[in-house]
mmCIF file of C-alpha atoms in Angstrom:
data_model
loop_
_atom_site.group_PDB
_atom_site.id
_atom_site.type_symbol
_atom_site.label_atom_id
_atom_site.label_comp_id
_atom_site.label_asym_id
_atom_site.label_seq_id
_atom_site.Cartn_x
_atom_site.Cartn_y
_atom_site.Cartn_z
ATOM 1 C CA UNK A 138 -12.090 -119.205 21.779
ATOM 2 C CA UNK A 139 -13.507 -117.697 18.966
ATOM 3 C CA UNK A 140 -13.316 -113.715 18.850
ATOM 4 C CA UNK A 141 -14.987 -111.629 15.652
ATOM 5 C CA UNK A 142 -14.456 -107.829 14.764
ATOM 6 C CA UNK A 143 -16.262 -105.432 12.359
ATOM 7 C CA UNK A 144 -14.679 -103.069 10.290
ATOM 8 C CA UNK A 145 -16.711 -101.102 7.440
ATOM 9 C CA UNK A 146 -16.920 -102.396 4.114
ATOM 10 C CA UNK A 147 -14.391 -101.409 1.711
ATOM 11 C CA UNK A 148 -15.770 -103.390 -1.753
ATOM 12 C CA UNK A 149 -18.782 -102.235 -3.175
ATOM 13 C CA UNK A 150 -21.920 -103.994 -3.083
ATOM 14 C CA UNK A 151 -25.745 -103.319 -4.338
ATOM 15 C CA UNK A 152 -26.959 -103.439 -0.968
ATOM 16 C CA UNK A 153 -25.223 -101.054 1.193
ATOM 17 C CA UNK A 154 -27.253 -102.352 4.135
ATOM 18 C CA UNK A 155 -26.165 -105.971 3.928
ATOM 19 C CA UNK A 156 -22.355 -104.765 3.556
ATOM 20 C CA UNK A 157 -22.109 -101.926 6.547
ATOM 21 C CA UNK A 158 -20.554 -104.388 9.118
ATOM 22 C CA UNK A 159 -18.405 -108.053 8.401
ATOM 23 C CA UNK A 160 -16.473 -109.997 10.758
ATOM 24 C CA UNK A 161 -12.745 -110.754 10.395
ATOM 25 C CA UNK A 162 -10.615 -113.565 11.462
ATOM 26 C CA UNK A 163 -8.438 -112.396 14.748
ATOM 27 C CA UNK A 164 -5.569 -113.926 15.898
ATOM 28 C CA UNK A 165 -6.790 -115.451 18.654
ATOM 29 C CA UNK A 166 -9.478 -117.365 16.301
ATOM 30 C CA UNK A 167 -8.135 -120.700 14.145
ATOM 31 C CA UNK A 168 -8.239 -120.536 10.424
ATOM 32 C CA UNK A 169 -10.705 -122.300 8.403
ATOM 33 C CA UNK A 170 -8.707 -125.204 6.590
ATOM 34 C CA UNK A 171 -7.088 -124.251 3.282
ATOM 35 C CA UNK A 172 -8.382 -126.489 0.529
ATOM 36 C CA UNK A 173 -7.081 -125.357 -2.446
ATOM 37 C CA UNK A 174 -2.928 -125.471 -3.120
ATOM 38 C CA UNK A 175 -1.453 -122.849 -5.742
ATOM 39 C CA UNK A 176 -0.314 -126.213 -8.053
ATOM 40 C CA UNK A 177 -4.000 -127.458 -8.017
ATOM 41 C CA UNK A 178 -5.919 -127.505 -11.704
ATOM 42 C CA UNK A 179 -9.041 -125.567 -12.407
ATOM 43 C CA UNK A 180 -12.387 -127.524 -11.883
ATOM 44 C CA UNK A 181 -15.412 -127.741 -14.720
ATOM 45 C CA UNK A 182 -16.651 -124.648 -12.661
ATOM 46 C CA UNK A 183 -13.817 -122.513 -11.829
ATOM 47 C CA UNK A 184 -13.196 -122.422 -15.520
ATOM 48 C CA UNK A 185 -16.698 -121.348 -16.272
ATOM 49 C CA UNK A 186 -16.732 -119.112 -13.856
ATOM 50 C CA UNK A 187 -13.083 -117.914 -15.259
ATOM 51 C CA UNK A 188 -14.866 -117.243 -18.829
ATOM 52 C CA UNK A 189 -17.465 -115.831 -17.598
ATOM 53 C CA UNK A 190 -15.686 -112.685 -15.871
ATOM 54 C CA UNK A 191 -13.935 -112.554 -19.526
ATOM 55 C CA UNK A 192 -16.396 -112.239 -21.734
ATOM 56 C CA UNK A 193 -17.598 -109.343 -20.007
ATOM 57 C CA UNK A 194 -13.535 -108.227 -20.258
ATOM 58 C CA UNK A 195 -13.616 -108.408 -24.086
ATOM 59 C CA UNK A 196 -16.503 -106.808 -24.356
ATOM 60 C CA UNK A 197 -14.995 -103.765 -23.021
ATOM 61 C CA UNK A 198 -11.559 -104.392 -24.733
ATOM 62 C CA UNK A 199 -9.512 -104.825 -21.608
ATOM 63 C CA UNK A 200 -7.113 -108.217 -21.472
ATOM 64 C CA UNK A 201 -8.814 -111.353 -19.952
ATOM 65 C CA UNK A 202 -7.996 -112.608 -16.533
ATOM 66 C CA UNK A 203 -6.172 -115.391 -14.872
ATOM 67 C CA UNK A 204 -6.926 -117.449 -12.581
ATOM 68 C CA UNK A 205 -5.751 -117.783 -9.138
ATOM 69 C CA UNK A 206 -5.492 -120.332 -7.023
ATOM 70 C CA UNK A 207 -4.431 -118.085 -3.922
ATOM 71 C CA UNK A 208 -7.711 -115.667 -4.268
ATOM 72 C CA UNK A 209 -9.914 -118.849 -5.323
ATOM 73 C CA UNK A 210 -8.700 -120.723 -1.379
ATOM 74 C CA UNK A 211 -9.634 -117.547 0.119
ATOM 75 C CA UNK A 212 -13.124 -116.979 -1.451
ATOM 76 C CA UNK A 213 -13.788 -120.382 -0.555
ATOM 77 C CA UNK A 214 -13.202 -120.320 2.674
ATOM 78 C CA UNK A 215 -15.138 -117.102 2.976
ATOM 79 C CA UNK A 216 -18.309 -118.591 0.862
ATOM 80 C CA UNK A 217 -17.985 -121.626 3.566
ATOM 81 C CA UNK A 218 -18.227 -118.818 6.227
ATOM 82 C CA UNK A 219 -21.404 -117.022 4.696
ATOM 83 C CA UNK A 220 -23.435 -119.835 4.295
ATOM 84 C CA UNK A 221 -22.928 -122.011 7.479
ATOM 85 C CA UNK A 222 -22.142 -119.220 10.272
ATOM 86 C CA UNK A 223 -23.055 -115.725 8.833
ATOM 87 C CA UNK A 224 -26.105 -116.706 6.562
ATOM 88 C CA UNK A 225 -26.436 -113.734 5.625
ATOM 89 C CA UNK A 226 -24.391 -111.060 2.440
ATOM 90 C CA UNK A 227 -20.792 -109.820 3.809
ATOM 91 C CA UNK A 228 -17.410 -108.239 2.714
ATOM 92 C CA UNK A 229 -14.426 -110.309 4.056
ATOM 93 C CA UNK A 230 -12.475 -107.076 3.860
ATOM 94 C CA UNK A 231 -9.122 -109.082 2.860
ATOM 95 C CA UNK A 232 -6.946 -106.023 2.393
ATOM 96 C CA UNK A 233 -5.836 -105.438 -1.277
ATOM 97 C CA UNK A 234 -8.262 -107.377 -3.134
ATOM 98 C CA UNK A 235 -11.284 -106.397 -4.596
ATOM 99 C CA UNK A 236 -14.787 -108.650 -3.706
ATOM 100 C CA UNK A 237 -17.911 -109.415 -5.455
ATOM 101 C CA UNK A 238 -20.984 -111.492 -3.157
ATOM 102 C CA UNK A 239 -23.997 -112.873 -4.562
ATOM 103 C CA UNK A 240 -26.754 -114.807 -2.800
ATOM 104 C CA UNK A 241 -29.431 -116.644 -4.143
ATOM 105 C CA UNK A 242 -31.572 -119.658 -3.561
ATOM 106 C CA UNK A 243 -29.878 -123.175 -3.088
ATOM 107 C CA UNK A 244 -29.971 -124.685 -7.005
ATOM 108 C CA UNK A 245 -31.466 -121.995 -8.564
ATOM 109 C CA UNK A 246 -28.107 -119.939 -10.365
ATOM 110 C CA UNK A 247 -25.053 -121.431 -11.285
ATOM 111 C CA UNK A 248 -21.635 -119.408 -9.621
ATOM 112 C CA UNK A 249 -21.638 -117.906 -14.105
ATOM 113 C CA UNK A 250 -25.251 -117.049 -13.836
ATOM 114 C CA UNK A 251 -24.800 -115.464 -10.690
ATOM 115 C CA UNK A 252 -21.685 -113.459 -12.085
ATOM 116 C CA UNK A 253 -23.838 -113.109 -15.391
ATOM 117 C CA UNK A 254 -26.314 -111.144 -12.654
ATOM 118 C CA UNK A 255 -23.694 -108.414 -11.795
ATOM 119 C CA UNK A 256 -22.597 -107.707 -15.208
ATOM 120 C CA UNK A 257 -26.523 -106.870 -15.810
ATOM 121 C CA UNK A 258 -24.974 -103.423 -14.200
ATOM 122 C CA UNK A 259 -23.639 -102.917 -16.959
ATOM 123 C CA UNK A 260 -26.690 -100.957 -18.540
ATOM 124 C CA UNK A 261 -26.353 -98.378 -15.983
ATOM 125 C CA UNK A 262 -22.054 -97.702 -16.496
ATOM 126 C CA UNK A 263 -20.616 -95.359 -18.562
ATOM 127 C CA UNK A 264 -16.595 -95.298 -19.333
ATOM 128 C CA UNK A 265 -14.600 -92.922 -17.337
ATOM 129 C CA UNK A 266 -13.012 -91.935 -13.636
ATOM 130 C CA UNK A 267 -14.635 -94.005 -10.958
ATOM 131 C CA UNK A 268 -16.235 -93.544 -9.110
ATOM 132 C CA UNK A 269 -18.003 -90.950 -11.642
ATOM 133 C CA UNK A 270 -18.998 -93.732 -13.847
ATOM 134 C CA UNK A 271 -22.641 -94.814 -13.258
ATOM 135 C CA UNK A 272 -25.334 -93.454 -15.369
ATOM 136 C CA UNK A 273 -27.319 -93.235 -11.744
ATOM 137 C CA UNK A 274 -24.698 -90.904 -10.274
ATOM 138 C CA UNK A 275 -24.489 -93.692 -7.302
ATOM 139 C CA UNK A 276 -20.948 -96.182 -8.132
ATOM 140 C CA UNK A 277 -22.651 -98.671 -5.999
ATOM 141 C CA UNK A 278 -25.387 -99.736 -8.737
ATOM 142 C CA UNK A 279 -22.479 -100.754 -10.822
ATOM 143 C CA UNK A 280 -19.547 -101.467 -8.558
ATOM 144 C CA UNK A 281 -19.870 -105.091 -9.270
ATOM 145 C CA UNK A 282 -19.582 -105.412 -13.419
ATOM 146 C CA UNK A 283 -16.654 -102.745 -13.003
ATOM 147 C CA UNK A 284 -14.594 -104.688 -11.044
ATOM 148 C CA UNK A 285 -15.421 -107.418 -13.550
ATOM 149 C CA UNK A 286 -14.042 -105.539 -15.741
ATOM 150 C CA UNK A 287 -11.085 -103.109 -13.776
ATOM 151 C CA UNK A 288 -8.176 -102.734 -16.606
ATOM 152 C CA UNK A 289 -5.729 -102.914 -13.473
ATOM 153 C CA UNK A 290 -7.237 -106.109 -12.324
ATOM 154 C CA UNK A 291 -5.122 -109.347 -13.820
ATOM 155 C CA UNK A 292 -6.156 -112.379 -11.529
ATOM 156 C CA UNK A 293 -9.616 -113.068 -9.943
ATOM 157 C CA UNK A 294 -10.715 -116.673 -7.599
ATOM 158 C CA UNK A 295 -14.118 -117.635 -6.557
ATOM 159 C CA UNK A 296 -15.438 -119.639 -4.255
ATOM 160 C CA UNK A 297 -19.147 -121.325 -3.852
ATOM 161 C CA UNK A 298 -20.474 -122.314 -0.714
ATOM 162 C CA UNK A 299 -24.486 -123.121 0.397
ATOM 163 C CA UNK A 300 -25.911 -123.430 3.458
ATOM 164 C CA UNK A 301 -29.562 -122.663 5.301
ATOM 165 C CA UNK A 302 -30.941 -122.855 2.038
ATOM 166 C CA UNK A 303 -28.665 -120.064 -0.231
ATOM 167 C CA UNK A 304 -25.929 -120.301 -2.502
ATOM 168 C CA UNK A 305 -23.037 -117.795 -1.841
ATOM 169 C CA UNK A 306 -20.800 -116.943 -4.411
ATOM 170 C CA UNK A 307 -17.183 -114.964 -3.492
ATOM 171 C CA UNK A 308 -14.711 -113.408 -6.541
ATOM 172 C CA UNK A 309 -11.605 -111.981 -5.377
ATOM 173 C CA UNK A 310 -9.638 -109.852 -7.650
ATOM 174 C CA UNK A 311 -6.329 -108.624 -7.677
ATOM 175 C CA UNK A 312 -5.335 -105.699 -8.131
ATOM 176 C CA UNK A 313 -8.252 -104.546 -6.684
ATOM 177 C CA UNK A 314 -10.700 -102.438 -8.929
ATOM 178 C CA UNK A 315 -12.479 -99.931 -7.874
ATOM 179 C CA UNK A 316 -10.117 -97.423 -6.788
ATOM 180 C CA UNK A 317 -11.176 -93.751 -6.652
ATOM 181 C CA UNK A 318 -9.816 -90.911 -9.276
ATOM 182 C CA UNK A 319 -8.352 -94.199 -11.234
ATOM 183 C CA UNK A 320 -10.093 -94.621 -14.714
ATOM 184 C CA UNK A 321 -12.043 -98.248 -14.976
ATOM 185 C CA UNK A 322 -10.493 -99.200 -18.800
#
């Protein structure tokens, strides 16, 4: 027996309506397979994907990221959930990590393009205490690039997933970013 929940969304996305409600794995509901182990080596992609969140990191002056395994599993298994049951932009709400989704059209982005996409934010952020940091005066148009680039934030993992004709992208990061009153860098 499968059973979902919905809690509100506590990562920021761009599209407050598409992250209101997500469903979480109960108890009663079996876990999607694990297919990444801690020991495992970084793909071609992961390491793109890797560089990509720390270019945007040097930019800024804050130290580059590692990458981890653990966080990588978990956005995997959540991209796998997106595109072939939800089919549709969701927060996993895994508690203490922060979370960046993208969709786009099946072969269109690669996973670095698509994180290239949310550092584009970056032309609305100004420096300071978050969430006062967007040039807008809303955090949410730039609550993706400054997770990207959260000083407190040392290890991020992505996973890719399509399905029905998308191409969902997860990042976890850990220690979450985005934390109220805290400064970004």
């Amino acid at each position: 027996m499968q059973q979902v929940s919905f809690v509100l969304a506590a990562s920021a996305c761009l599209c407050a309506s598409a992250c209101i409600e997500m469903p979480m794995m109960t108890a009663s509901q079996p876990p999607l397979p694990q297919r990444l182990m801690a020991s495992d080596p970084m793909d071609p992609a992961q390491e793109q994907m890797l560089a990509a969140h720390n270019k945007y990191r040097s930019e800024v002056g804050v130290p580059p990221l590692s990458w981890s395994s653990e966080l990588a599993s978990n956005a995997q298994i959540w991209a796998e959930y997106l595109a072939t049951r939800a089919h549709r932009l969701q927060h996993s709400g895994l508690a203490g990590t922060g979370e960046n989704v993208a969709v786009w059209t099946s072969g269109h982005k690669t996973p670095s393009q698509l994180i290239d996409l949310w550092a584009e934010e970056k032309e609305l952020f100004t420096p300071g205490i978050f969430p006062h940091v967007s040039r807008t005066g809303k955090w949410e148009t730039i609550a993706h690039y400054s997770q990207i680039i959260w000083m407190e934030t040392t290890q991020v993992g992505c996973g890719f997933a399509n399905g029905d004709g998308n191409d969902y992208l997860v990042c976890l990061y850990s220690p979450q970013g985005n934390v109220f009153t805290e400064k970004v860098y």
